[in-house]
Amino acid sequence: MEKDANRIVFLDWLRVIACLMVIMVHSTEPFYLGGEGTQILCRENGIWSTLIDSALRACVPLFIMTSSYLLFPLKDSTGHFFRRRFTRVGIPLLVWIILYAVIPLPGSDLGSYSPLLNLRHSVLNFPDSAGHLWFGYMILGVYLIIPILSPWVKTISKKEEQLWLGLWLFTTTLPFLRKLAASWFGLPEVWGECNWNEFGTFYYVSGFAGYVLLGHYIKTHVGELSWKKTLSIAVPLWIVGYAIVAGWFWAAMPKDFPVNEPISLGVHMETSWRFCSTGVALTTIAYFLIAKKFTSDGKFYRKVVVPASKVSYGVYLMHIFVLSAAVPLFQKVFSSMATMAATPLTIVCAAISTFLVCMPLSKLISLIPGGKYIVG
């Protein structure tokens, strides 16, 4: 599987694919978000948003599992790990927080744009125009707990790891259980959660730490499976997961179009899209198992996939600047077509063109002195 001691082939493929999936997720957002917060102009936009985005929600968990496969448990000292990770992730994150704060996105309302206000906001969080930067904060948080989990994972048995993963998988039902609690009792808190305490029973065994352990489990305890065995596991997981992810989103969507409602409706619709929810977890496992079969390390891999993999974080950081111009452009290009065709073509073309712009740009930046502090 490894071309050399420094590269794991399928992880390079997976990182590039996950990066493209993220961009496509964001190219879908304009078709169900906007206006008052949640805006779906026609039934076709609702259908395509459901079909496409639901298949791609595994993108962020795949990045976490990729990092886990490479880094967990720790092989170096905690100090070395923190220096390397925070240099490659934290400093570029800070750079792009500032850039998004002071540079308006294409198509922004310049009359209401305030770089100073954005910078003030950025002291405690990402700028409003760069919601995707939440990922940088989250992955830094994951890195903080990896040294704590590393000694433990080296001592547990396969059975113990399975039990912990089973418990974690149960916690992926919590977004739905909170909806159930709100329906039954008028409040969404469960098992000790309340408006003065968000740390319920399962708080410490939930979230993205589960994907860290899942990556370790697959690396340690799942051997090289045949394509038949891989598909016999992955396909049912994907079908069940996709049914949950897409089914909830479509069921929660009003069917009287156009829809123009507050953002709270979009948040409710996205319950099954949350990265640590059951359907997304199942599709993530399916994608990861299939990706493990990607062993092609020929010329295309060496010349395209590896360079793109190395700068995938930079592509992620910068892509909103390009995508915010690409989506309106392709909406105009396909405006004369029926919506049933125009919507998916816009989503796919905007995502691919954004990737094709950002990948070489990120590569060029990485080659200049200090470029690693910009694109990771």
Coordinates of C-alpha atoms in Angstrom, one line a residue:
M1 CA 0.0 0.0 0.0
E2 CA 2.9 2.4 0.6
K3 CA 4.9 3.7 -2.3
D4 CA 7.6 4.7 0.2
A5 CA 8.0 5.0 3.9
N6 CA 6.5 8.4 4.1
R7 CA 3.2 8.0 2.1
I8 CA 0.1 5.8 2.6
V9 CA -1.5 5.7 -0.8
F10 CA -5.1 5.4 0.1
L11 CA -4.9 8.3 2.6
D12 CA -3.7 10.6 -0.2
W13 CA -6.6 9.7 -2.4
L14 CA -9.0 10.0 0.6
R15 CA -7.7 13.4 1.6
V16 CA -8.2 14.8 -1.9
I17 CA -11.6 13.2 -2.3
A18 CA -12.8 14.5 1.1
C19 CA -11.5 18.0 0.2
L20 CA -13.6 18.0 -3.0
M21 CA -16.6 16.7 -1.1
V22 CA -16.3 19.6 1.3
I23 CA -16.3 22.1 -1.5
M24 CA -19.3 20.4 -3.1
V25 CA -21.1 20.6 0.2
H26 CA -20.5 24.3 0.3
S27 CA -21.5 24.7 -3.3
T28 CA -24.9 23.2 -2.4
E29 CA -25.6 25.6 0.4
P30 CA -26.9 28.5 -1.8
F31 CA -29.7 26.2 -2.9
Y32 CA -31.3 25.8 0.6
L33 CA -29.8 28.7 2.6
G34 CA -30.4 32.4 2.0
G35 CA -33.0 35.1 2.3
E36 CA -34.4 35.0 5.8
G37 CA -31.9 32.2 6.6
T38 CA -33.5 29.1 5.0
Q39 CA -34.5 29.6 1.3
I40 CA -35.5 26.9 -1.2
L41 CA -36.8 28.5 -4.3
C42 CA -38.3 25.4 -5.9
R43 CA -38.9 21.7 -5.4
E44 CA -36.0 20.8 -7.7
N45 CA -33.5 22.7 -5.5
G46 CA -34.9 20.9 -2.5
I47 CA -34.5 17.5 -4.2
W48 CA -31.0 18.1 -5.4
S49 CA -29.8 19.6 -2.0
T50 CA -31.1 16.5 -0.3
L51 CA -29.7 14.0 -2.8
I52 CA -26.2 15.5 -3.2
D53 CA -25.4 17.0 0.2
S54 CA -26.6 13.9 2.1
A55 CA -24.1 11.8 0.2
L56 CA -21.2 14.1 1.1
R57 CA -21.7 14.8 4.9
A58 CA -18.9 12.2 5.7
C59 CA -16.3 14.7 4.4
V60 CA -15.2 16.2 7.7
P61 CA -15.2 12.9 9.6
L62 CA -13.0 11.4 6.8
F63 CA -10.5 14.1 7.5
I64 CA -10.5 13.2 11.2
M65 CA -10.1 9.5 10.5
T66 CA -7.2 10.3 8.1
S67 CA -5.4 12.3 10.8
S68 CA -6.1 9.5 13.3
Y69 CA -4.7 6.8 11.0
L70 CA -1.5 8.8 10.6
L71 CA -1.0 10.3 14.1
F72 CA -2.8 8.2 16.7
P73 CA -1.5 7.0 19.0
L74 CA 1.4 9.4 19.4
K75 CA 4.8 8.3 18.1
D76 CA 6.7 11.4 19.2
S77 CA 6.8 13.4 22.4
T78 CA 3.8 15.5 23.2
G79 CA 5.8 18.7 22.8
H80 CA 7.0 17.7 19.3
F81 CA 3.4 16.8 18.4
F82 CA 2.0 20.1 19.5
R83 CA 4.7 22.2 17.8
R84 CA 4.2 20.4 14.5
R85 CA 0.4 20.3 14.6
F86 CA -0.2 23.8 15.8
T87 CA 2.4 25.2 13.3
R88 CA 0.7 23.4 10.4
V89 CA -2.9 24.0 11.5
G90 CA -3.0 26.9 14.0
I91 CA -0.9 29.5 12.3
P92 CA -2.6 29.1 8.8
L93 CA -5.9 29.2 10.6
L94 CA -5.0 32.6 12.2
V95 CA -3.8 33.9 8.8
W96 CA -7.0 33.1 7.0
I97 CA -9.2 34.4 9.9
I98 CA -7.6 37.7 9.3
L99 CA -7.9 37.5 5.5
Y100 CA -11.6 36.7 5.7
A101 CA -12.1 39.4 8.2
V102 CA -10.6 42.2 6.1
I103 CA -11.3 41.1 2.5
P104 CA -15.0 41.0 1.5
L105 CA -16.2 37.9 -0.4
P106 CA -17.2 38.4 -4.1
G107 CA -20.8 39.7 -4.2
S108 CA -20.7 41.0 -0.6
D109 CA -22.6 44.2 0.3
L110 CA -19.7 46.6 0.7
G111 CA -21.9 49.2 2.3
S112 CA -22.4 47.1 5.4
Y113 CA -19.0 45.5 5.4
S114 CA -16.9 46.3 8.4
P115 CA -13.4 44.9 8.6
L116 CA -12.9 46.3 12.1
L117 CA -16.0 44.7 13.4
N118 CA -15.0 41.4 11.8
L119 CA -11.6 41.6 13.4
R120 CA -13.2 42.2 16.8
H121 CA -15.4 39.3 16.3
S122 CA -12.4 37.2 15.3
V123 CA -10.8 37.5 18.7
L124 CA -13.2 34.9 20.0
N125 CA -14.4 33.2 16.8
F126 CA -14.3 33.0 13.0
P127 CA -15.6 35.8 10.8
D128 CA -19.2 35.6 9.7
S129 CA -18.1 35.1 6.1
A130 CA -15.9 32.2 6.9
G131 CA -18.0 29.7 8.7
H132 CA -16.0 26.8 7.3
L133 CA -13.1 27.9 9.6
W134 CA -14.9 26.1 12.5
F135 CA -13.0 23.0 11.3
G136 CA -9.7 24.5 12.3
Y137 CA -10.8 25.2 15.8
M138 CA -12.3 21.7 16.0
I139 CA -9.2 19.9 14.8
L140 CA -7.0 21.8 17.2
G141 CA -9.3 20.6 20.0
V142 CA -8.9 17.0 18.7
Y143 CA -5.1 17.4 18.8
L144 CA -5.4 18.6 22.4
I145 CA -6.9 15.3 23.6
I146 CA -4.8 12.9 21.4
P147 CA -1.9 12.9 23.9
I148 CA -4.4 12.0 26.7
L149 CA -6.0 9.1 24.7
S150 CA -2.7 7.7 23.3
P151 CA -1.5 5.9 26.5
W152 CA -4.9 4.4 27.0
V153 CA -5.4 3.1 23.5
K154 CA -2.1 1.3 23.6
T155 CA -3.3 -0.8 26.6
I156 CA -6.9 -1.7 25.7
S157 CA -8.0 -4.9 24.0
K158 CA -9.9 -5.2 20.8
K159 CA -13.0 -6.1 22.7
E160 CA -12.7 -3.0 25.0
E161 CA -12.2 -0.8 21.9
Q162 CA -15.3 -2.3 20.3
L163 CA -17.3 -1.6 23.5
W164 CA -16.2 2.0 23.6
L165 CA -17.0 2.5 19.9
G166 CA -20.4 1.0 20.5
L167 CA -21.0 3.5 23.2
W168 CA -19.8 6.3 21.0
L169 CA -22.1 5.1 18.2
F170 CA -25.0 5.3 20.6
T171 CA -24.1 9.0 21.3
T172 CA -24.6 9.7 17.6
T173 CA -28.3 9.3 18.2
L174 CA -28.3 12.2 20.7
P175 CA -29.3 14.9 18.1
F176 CA -32.5 12.9 17.4
L177 CA -33.1 12.1 21.1
R178 CA -32.9 15.8 21.9
K179 CA -35.6 16.4 19.3
L180 CA -37.7 13.7 20.9
A181 CA -37.2 15.3 24.4
A182 CA -38.2 18.7 23.0
S183 CA -41.3 17.1 21.5
W184 CA -42.3 15.2 24.6
F185 CA -41.3 17.6 27.4
G186 CA -40.7 21.0 25.6
L187 CA -37.0 21.0 26.4
P188 CA -34.2 19.4 24.3
E189 CA -31.9 18.4 27.2
V190 CA -31.3 14.7 28.0
W191 CA -29.5 12.8 30.8
G192 CA -28.4 15.7 33.0
E193 CA -28.2 18.4 30.4
C194 CA -30.1 21.6 31.3
N195 CA -29.9 25.3 30.6
W196 CA -27.1 25.7 33.2
N197 CA -25.2 22.5 32.4
E198 CA -24.4 21.2 28.9
F199 CA -22.1 18.4 30.2
G200 CA -24.6 15.5 30.3
T201 CA -23.8 11.8 30.9
F202 CA -22.4 11.1 27.4
Y203 CA -20.7 14.4 26.8
Y204 CA -17.2 13.0 27.4
V205 CA -17.6 10.0 25.2
S206 CA -19.2 11.7 22.2
G207 CA -18.1 14.0 19.4
F208 CA -15.2 13.8 17.0
A209 CA -13.1 11.8 19.5
G210 CA -15.1 8.8 18.3
Y211 CA -13.7 9.2 14.8
V212 CA -10.2 9.3 16.2
L213 CA -10.7 6.0 17.8
L214 CA -12.5 4.6 14.8
G215 CA -9.5 5.4 12.6
H216 CA -7.2 3.6 15.1
Y217 CA -9.5 0.6 15.2
I218 CA -9.6 0.1 11.5
K219 CA -5.8 0.5 11.2
T220 CA -5.2 -1.9 14.1
H221 CA -7.9 -4.5 13.9
V222 CA -9.3 -4.5 10.3
G223 CA -6.9 -6.3 8.0
E224 CA -6.8 -6.1 4.2
L225 CA -10.2 -7.1 3.1
S226 CA -11.1 -8.3 -0.4
W227 CA -13.3 -6.1 -2.6
K228 CA -16.2 -8.6 -2.0
K229 CA -15.9 -8.4 1.8
T230 CA -15.4 -4.7 1.7
L231 CA -18.5 -4.1 -0.3
S232 CA -20.5 -6.6 1.7
I233 CA -19.8 -4.4 4.8
A234 CA -19.7 -0.9 3.2
V235 CA -22.7 -1.0 0.9
P236 CA -25.3 -1.9 3.7
L237 CA -23.7 0.7 6.0
W238 CA -23.9 3.3 3.3
I239 CA -27.5 2.5 2.4
V240 CA -28.8 2.6 6.0
G241 CA -26.7 5.8 6.7
Y242 CA -27.8 7.6 3.6
A243 CA -31.4 6.7 4.3
I244 CA -31.1 8.3 7.7
V245 CA -29.2 11.4 6.5
A246 CA -31.4 12.1 3.4
G247 CA -34.6 10.9 4.9
W248 CA -34.7 13.3 7.9
F249 CA -33.6 16.3 5.8
W250 CA -36.3 15.7 3.2
A251 CA -39.0 14.9 5.8
A252 CA -38.2 18.1 7.7
M253 CA -38.3 20.3 4.6
P254 CA -41.5 22.1 3.9
K255 CA -43.1 21.1 0.6
D256 CA -44.8 24.4 -0.1
F257 CA -42.3 26.1 -2.4
P258 CA -40.7 28.6 -2.4
V259 CA -39.5 28.2 1.2
N260 CA -38.3 31.4 3.0
E261 CA -38.0 30.8 6.7
P262 CA -35.7 31.7 9.6
I263 CA -32.3 29.9 9.9
S264 CA -33.8 27.8 12.7
L265 CA -35.6 25.7 10.0
G266 CA -32.4 25.0 8.3
V267 CA -30.8 24.0 11.5
H268 CA -33.7 21.6 12.2
M269 CA -33.4 20.1 8.7
E270 CA -29.7 19.6 9.2
T271 CA -30.1 17.5 12.3
S272 CA -29.3 14.3 10.4
W273 CA -26.5 16.1 8.6
R274 CA -24.5 16.8 11.8
F275 CA -21.1 15.2 11.5
C276 CA -21.5 13.2 14.7
S277 CA -24.9 11.9 14.0
T278 CA -25.8 8.3 13.2
G279 CA -26.3 8.4 9.5
V280 CA -23.2 10.4 8.8
A281 CA -21.1 8.0 11.0
L282 CA -22.3 5.0 9.0
T283 CA -21.6 6.5 5.6
T284 CA -18.2 7.6 6.9
I285 CA -17.2 4.0 7.8
A286 CA -18.5 2.9 4.4
Y287 CA -16.4 5.4 2.5
F288 CA -13.3 4.8 4.6
L289 CA -13.4 1.0 4.1
I290 CA -13.8 1.5 0.3
A291 CA -11.0 4.1 0.2
K292 CA -8.7 1.5 1.8
K293 CA -8.9 -0.4 -1.5
F294 CA -7.4 2.6 -3.4
T295 CA -3.8 1.4 -4.0
S296 CA -3.1 2.9 -7.4
D297 CA 0.3 4.7 -7.1
G298 CA 1.1 5.4 -10.7
K299 CA 1.9 8.6 -12.5
F300 CA -1.4 10.3 -11.8
Y301 CA -1.1 9.6 -8.2
R302 CA 2.5 10.9 -8.0
K303 CA 1.9 14.0 -10.2
V304 CA -1.6 15.0 -9.1
V305 CA -2.9 13.2 -6.1
V306 CA 0.1 13.6 -3.8
P307 CA 0.7 17.3 -4.5
A308 CA -3.1 17.9 -4.0
S309 CA -3.1 15.9 -0.8
K310 CA -0.2 17.9 0.6
V311 CA -1.9 21.2 0.2
S312 CA -5.5 20.0 0.9
Y313 CA -5.7 22.1 4.1
G314 CA -4.7 25.2 2.2
V315 CA -7.4 24.4 -0.4
Y316 CA -9.9 24.1 2.4
L317 CA -8.9 27.4 4.0
M318 CA -9.1 29.5 0.8
H319 CA -11.9 27.9 -1.2
I320 CA -14.8 30.1 0.0
F321 CA -13.2 33.1 -1.7
V322 CA -13.3 31.3 -5.0
L323 CA -16.5 29.4 -4.5
S324 CA -18.5 32.5 -3.7
A325 CA -17.7 33.8 -7.2
A326 CA -18.0 30.4 -8.9
V327 CA -21.6 29.6 -7.8
P328 CA -23.2 32.8 -9.2
L329 CA -21.1 32.4 -12.4
F330 CA -22.4 28.9 -13.1
Q331 CA -25.9 29.9 -12.1
K332 CA -25.8 32.4 -15.0
V333 CA -24.2 29.9 -17.3
F334 CA -26.9 27.4 -16.8
S335 CA -29.8 29.9 -16.3
S336 CA -31.4 29.0 -19.6
M337 CA -31.7 25.3 -18.6
A338 CA -34.5 23.6 -16.7
T339 CA -33.9 23.8 -12.9
M340 CA -33.7 20.0 -12.6
A341 CA -30.6 20.0 -14.8
A342 CA -29.2 23.5 -13.9
T343 CA -29.0 22.9 -10.2
P344 CA -26.8 19.8 -10.1
L345 CA -24.7 21.2 -13.0
T346 CA -24.1 24.4 -11.0
I347 CA -23.2 22.5 -7.9
V348 CA -20.7 20.1 -9.6
C349 CA -19.1 22.6 -11.9
A350 CA -18.7 25.3 -9.2
A351 CA -17.1 22.7 -6.9
I352 CA -14.7 21.2 -9.5
S353 CA -13.7 24.6 -10.9
T354 CA -13.0 25.9 -7.4
F355 CA -10.9 22.9 -6.6
L356 CA -9.0 23.3 -9.8
V357 CA -8.2 27.0 -9.0
C358 CA -7.4 26.5 -5.3
M359 CA -5.2 23.4 -5.6
P360 CA -2.4 24.9 -7.9
L361 CA -2.7 28.3 -6.0
S362 CA -2.2 26.5 -2.7
K363 CA 0.7 24.6 -4.2
L364 CA 2.3 27.8 -5.4
I365 CA 1.9 29.5 -2.0
S366 CA 3.5 26.4 -0.4
L367 CA 6.6 26.9 -2.5
I368 CA 7.4 30.4 -1.3
P369 CA 9.4 31.0 1.8
G370 CA 7.1 30.8 4.8
G371 CA 4.3 29.4 2.6
K372 CA 3.7 26.6 5.1
Y373 CA 2.5 29.2 7.6
I374 CA -0.2 30.1 5.1
V375 CA -1.5 26.8 3.6
G376 CA -0.2 24.3 6.2

